Amino acid sequence: SQKIEQNSEALNIQEGKTATLTCNYTNYSPAYLQWYRQDPGRGPVFLLLIRENEKEKRKERLKVTFDTTLKQSLFHITASQPADSATYLCALLNAGNNRKLIWGLGTSLAVNP
Amino acid sequence: EPEVTQTPSHQVTQMGQEVILRCVPISNHLYFYWYRQILGQKVEFLVSFYNNEISEKSEIFDDQFSVERPDGSNFTLKIRSTKLEDSAMYFCASIWQESTDTQYFGPGTRLTVL
């Protein structure tokens, strides 16, 4: 069956540390994978996109990696801040689909001061 | 910065009633989407819309659901006869062309069916 899974448990880290979140997928062939941030009661906000032929993408303190052999994407926040506390969602676009994003459940991140 | 807006932010309705959720996509965008997120669950695709017709819909989007772009700015989702299980956050999203990958989401409408 097709699955997209993220760390089910909430992640608690100390301010200044690097947060690493995982997204694994099964039986999909993603054209690309995206990471979004979602705050309580709000819509997802796009952060980064990585395509199937890319290994790594960076944007300021954010880094995403994509390993199509492992069928996994890692999302890193370096020098984390309390304001980074949110739920982070991964979503993939399966090859051939009409822009229909398939979403993970999300991982809750809490950065403690 | 342009943004997608949605109204109302919260809608409470009785089971069996019709509701219309409204979205104003970013003005030069051409592709529109509705998603829903039941509390504690994944975001789920409902429907995509382009050139005044549905491009794709999920199995959730049954005959009780319909979408419309009644004018040049609004994009609506109608649920004809709401059920308890329709209670969720409903998000609208838009992109300006199909080769653009980033979907811009609105803040959502929380629908509560009693």
Short mmCIF file of C-alpha atoms in Angstrom, two decimals:
data_model
loop_
_atom_site.label_atom_id
_atom_site.label_comp_id
_atom_site.label_asym_id
_atom_site.label_seq_id
_atom_site.Cartn_x
_atom_site.Cartn_y
_atom_site.Cartn_z
CA SER A 1 0.00 0.00 0.00
CA GLN A 2 1.04 3.60 -0.47
CA LYS A 3 2.18 5.46 2.63
CA ILE A 4 3.85 8.68 3.61
CA GLU A 5 5.04 8.78 7.20
CA GLN A 6 6.65 11.32 9.45
CA ASN A 7 8.07 11.03 12.99
CA SER A 8 4.94 10.31 14.98
CA GLU A 9 6.29 11.62 18.26
CA ALA A 10 6.72 15.29 19.03
CA LEU A 11 10.26 16.56 18.91
CA ASN A 12 11.54 18.69 21.80
CA ILE A 13 14.90 20.37 21.43
CA GLN A 14 16.89 23.10 23.08
CA GLU A 15 17.22 26.49 21.45
CA GLY A 16 20.30 26.68 19.26
CA LYS A 17 20.35 22.98 18.43
CA THR A 18 19.57 21.45 15.04
CA ALA A 19 16.17 19.87 14.58
CA THR A 20 15.94 16.96 12.15
CA LEU A 21 12.59 15.73 10.92
CA THR A 22 12.01 12.65 8.78
CA CYS A 23 9.60 11.88 5.98
CA ASN A 24 9.45 8.36 4.55
CA TYR A 25 7.30 7.17 1.70
CA THR A 26 6.33 3.79 0.28
CA ASN A 27 5.08 2.91 -3.20
CA TYR A 28 5.20 6.42 -4.56
CA SER A 29 7.40 7.89 -7.27
CA PRO A 30 7.55 11.53 -6.27
CA ALA A 31 8.20 14.13 -8.91
CA TYR A 32 9.07 16.31 -5.92
CA LEU A 33 8.61 16.61 -2.22
CA GLN A 34 7.68 19.74 -0.28
CA TRP A 35 7.93 20.79 3.33
CA TYR A 36 5.38 23.06 4.96
CA ARG A 37 5.00 24.66 8.35
CA GLN A 38 1.60 24.69 10.05
CA ASP A 39 0.73 26.65 13.16
CA PRO A 40 -2.36 25.71 15.21
CA GLY A 41 -5.59 26.69 13.46
CA ARG A 42 -3.75 27.99 10.40
CA GLY A 43 -3.13 26.85 6.85
CA PRO A 44 0.13 25.23 5.73
CA VAL A 45 2.89 27.62 4.72
CA PHE A 46 5.33 26.48 2.04
CA LEU A 47 8.98 26.26 3.09
CA LEU A 48 11.04 24.24 0.63
CA LEU A 49 10.69 22.00 -2.40
CA ILE A 50 13.14 19.35 -3.54
CA ARG A 51 12.88 17.51 -6.84
CA GLU A 52 13.54 13.86 -7.54
CA ASN A 53 16.88 14.63 -9.21
CA GLU A 54 18.13 16.85 -6.35
CA LYS A 55 20.00 15.66 -3.29
CA GLU A 56 19.89 18.76 -1.13
CA LYS A 57 18.26 22.19 -0.95
CA ARG A 58 18.97 25.04 1.45
CA LYS A 59 17.19 28.20 2.45
CA GLU A 60 18.63 30.28 5.27
CA ARG A 61 18.57 28.00 8.36
CA LEU A 62 16.60 25.28 6.57
CA LYS A 63 18.00 22.29 4.71
CA VAL A 64 16.19 19.46 2.97
CA THR A 65 17.70 16.26 1.65
CA PHE A 66 16.09 13.71 -0.62
CA ASP A 67 17.22 10.12 -1.00
CA THR A 68 15.12 8.29 -3.60
CA THR A 69 16.91 5.02 -2.85
CA LEU A 70 15.98 5.16 0.83
CA LYS A 71 12.66 6.81 -0.11
CA GLN A 72 13.28 9.42 2.50
CA SER A 73 13.54 13.16 2.96
CA LEU A 74 15.15 14.84 5.95
CA PHE A 75 14.31 18.38 7.01
CA HIS A 76 16.82 20.24 9.17
CA ILE A 77 16.47 23.51 11.07
CA THR A 78 19.83 24.75 12.29
CA ALA A 79 20.29 27.20 15.17
CA SER A 80 16.68 26.55 16.15
CA GLN A 81 14.64 29.24 17.88
CA PRO A 82 11.46 29.08 19.98
CA ALA A 83 9.67 30.76 17.04
CA ASP A 84 10.38 27.63 15.00
CA SER A 85 7.95 25.70 17.21
CA ALA A 86 5.17 24.41 14.93
CA THR A 87 4.05 21.31 13.09
CA TYR A 88 6.04 20.51 9.97
CA LEU A 89 4.34 18.67 7.14
CA CYS A 90 5.85 16.89 4.20
CA ALA A 91 3.86 16.51 1.02
CA LEU A 92 4.74 14.82 -2.23
CA LEU A 93 3.52 15.11 -5.77
CA ASN A 94 3.34 11.66 -7.27
CA ALA A 95 4.60 11.45 -10.85
CA GLY A 96 1.72 11.75 -13.29
CA ASN A 97 -0.79 13.22 -10.84
CA ASN A 98 -2.58 16.44 -11.57
CA ARG A 99 -0.84 18.52 -8.89
CA LYS A 100 -2.58 16.55 -6.15
CA LEU A 101 -0.36 16.76 -3.09
CA ILE A 102 -0.24 13.74 -0.79
CA TRP A 103 0.47 14.69 2.80
CA GLY A 104 2.13 13.25 5.85
CA LEU A 105 0.57 13.66 9.26
CA GLY A 106 3.23 16.10 10.37
CA THR A 107 5.73 16.26 13.20
CA SER A 108 5.27 18.67 16.08
CA LEU A 109 8.45 20.53 16.97
CA ALA A 110 8.92 22.40 20.24
CA VAL A 111 12.05 24.50 20.69
CA ASN A 112 12.66 25.29 24.33
CA PRO A 113 14.41 28.53 25.34
CA GLU B 1 2.54 40.18 -0.47
CA PRO B 2 -0.59 38.75 -2.11
CA GLU B 3 -2.37 36.05 -0.16
CA VAL B 4 -5.27 33.66 -0.38
CA THR B 5 -8.18 34.66 1.85
CA GLN B 6 -11.04 32.54 3.13
CA THR B 7 -14.36 33.35 4.76
CA PRO B 8 -15.77 32.69 7.22
CA SER B 9 -13.01 31.70 9.60
CA HIS B 10 -15.45 29.54 11.54
CA GLN B 11 -18.81 28.16 10.44
CA VAL B 12 -21.15 26.29 12.74
CA THR B 13 -24.09 24.52 11.15
CA GLN B 14 -26.70 21.90 11.89
CA MET B 15 -26.46 18.48 10.30
CA GLY B 16 -28.33 18.40 7.00
CA GLN B 17 -27.86 22.10 6.29
CA GLU B 18 -26.06 23.49 3.28
CA VAL B 19 -22.88 25.48 3.72
CA ILE B 20 -20.82 27.53 1.31
CA LEU B 21 -17.18 28.16 2.05
CA ARG B 22 -15.60 31.05 0.23
CA CYS B 23 -12.08 31.64 -1.01
CA VAL B 24 -10.43 34.48 -2.85
CA PRO B 25 -7.32 33.09 -4.55
CA ILE B 26 -4.34 35.23 -5.48
CA SER B 27 -5.48 37.38 -8.37
CA ASN B 28 -3.33 36.10 -11.24
CA HIS B 29 -3.58 32.45 -10.23
CA LEU B 30 -5.34 30.01 -12.52
CA TYR B 31 -5.43 26.70 -10.65
CA PHE B 32 -7.45 26.29 -7.48
CA TYR B 33 -7.73 23.58 -4.87
CA TRP B 34 -9.72 22.60 -1.83
CA TYR B 35 -8.25 20.47 0.94
CA ARG B 36 -9.63 19.46 4.26
CA GLN B 37 -8.02 18.48 7.55
CA ILE B 38 -9.99 16.68 10.20
CA LEU B 39 -8.66 17.47 13.66
CA GLY B 40 -5.53 15.44 14.34
CA GLN B 41 -5.48 13.91 10.85
CA LYS B 42 -3.65 14.48 7.59
CA VAL B 43 -4.42 17.18 5.10
CA GLU B 44 -6.55 15.54 2.38
CA PHE B 45 -7.01 16.65 -1.20
CA LEU B 46 -10.62 17.24 -2.21
CA VAL B 47 -10.68 18.82 -5.66
CA SER B 48 -8.69 20.81 -8.20
CA PHE B 49 -10.23 23.32 -10.58
CA TYR B 50 -8.96 24.97 -13.74
CA ASN B 51 -10.59 26.83 -16.61
CA ASN B 52 -14.00 26.69 -14.94
CA GLU B 53 -14.07 22.96 -14.53
CA ILE B 54 -12.95 20.29 -12.14
CA SER B 55 -9.56 18.81 -13.10
CA GLU B 56 -9.46 16.09 -10.51
CA LYS B 57 -11.40 15.09 -7.43
CA SER B 58 -10.86 12.62 -4.63
CA GLU B 59 -13.19 9.89 -3.44
CA ILE B 60 -14.17 12.20 -0.58
CA PHE B 61 -15.62 14.69 -3.07
CA ASP B 62 -18.96 12.98 -3.63
CA ASP B 63 -22.26 14.36 -4.92
CA GLN B 64 -22.75 16.38 -1.75
CA PHE B 65 -19.83 18.61 -2.72
CA SER B 66 -19.58 21.12 -5.51
CA VAL B 67 -17.23 23.94 -6.46
CA GLU B 68 -17.80 27.08 -8.40
CA ARG B 69 -15.98 30.16 -9.56
CA PRO B 70 -18.95 32.49 -9.80
CA ASP B 71 -16.94 35.56 -10.80
CA GLY B 72 -13.37 36.55 -11.49
CA SER B 73 -12.27 36.46 -7.88
CA ASN B 74 -14.21 34.00 -5.72
CA PHE B 75 -13.87 30.23 -5.55
CA THR B 76 -16.48 28.44 -3.47
CA LEU B 77 -16.98 25.01 -1.98
CA LYS B 78 -20.58 23.99 -1.30
CA ILE B 79 -21.63 21.10 0.87
CA ARG B 80 -25.31 20.41 0.20
CA SER B 81 -26.33 18.39 3.23
CA THR B 82 -23.68 18.46 5.91
CA LYS B 83 -22.86 15.42 8.00
CA LEU B 84 -21.15 15.26 11.36
CA GLU B 85 -18.05 13.82 9.70
CA ASP B 86 -17.73 16.92 7.51
CA SER B 87 -16.46 18.80 10.57
CA ALA B 88 -12.91 19.83 9.67
CA MET B 89 -10.68 22.69 8.62
CA TYR B 90 -11.12 23.43 4.94
CA PHE B 91 -8.22 25.02 3.11
CA CYS B 92 -8.24 26.68 -0.27
CA ALA B 93 -5.01 26.88 -2.28
CA SER B 94 -3.99 28.34 -5.61
CA ILE B 95 -1.11 28.40 -8.08
CA TRP B 96 -0.67 30.62 -11.10
CA GLN B 97 0.28 28.01 -13.65
CA GLU B 98 0.64 24.27 -13.68
CA SER B 99 4.40 24.34 -13.98
CA THR B 100 4.59 26.32 -10.75
CA ASP B 101 5.07 24.01 -7.86
CA THR B 102 4.29 26.08 -4.81
CA GLN B 103 0.68 26.06 -3.69
CA TYR B 104 -0.37 29.06 -1.64
CA PHE B 105 -2.82 28.21 1.10
CA GLY B 106 -5.47 30.31 2.76
CA PRO B 107 -5.89 30.42 6.53
CA GLY B 108 -8.75 27.93 6.44
CA THR B 109 -12.38 27.75 7.51
CA ARG B 110 -13.21 25.68 10.53
CA LEU B 111 -16.51 23.91 9.86
CA THR B 112 -18.35 22.49 12.85
CA VAL B 113 -21.41 20.35 12.13
CA LEU B 114 -23.68 19.77 15.12
#
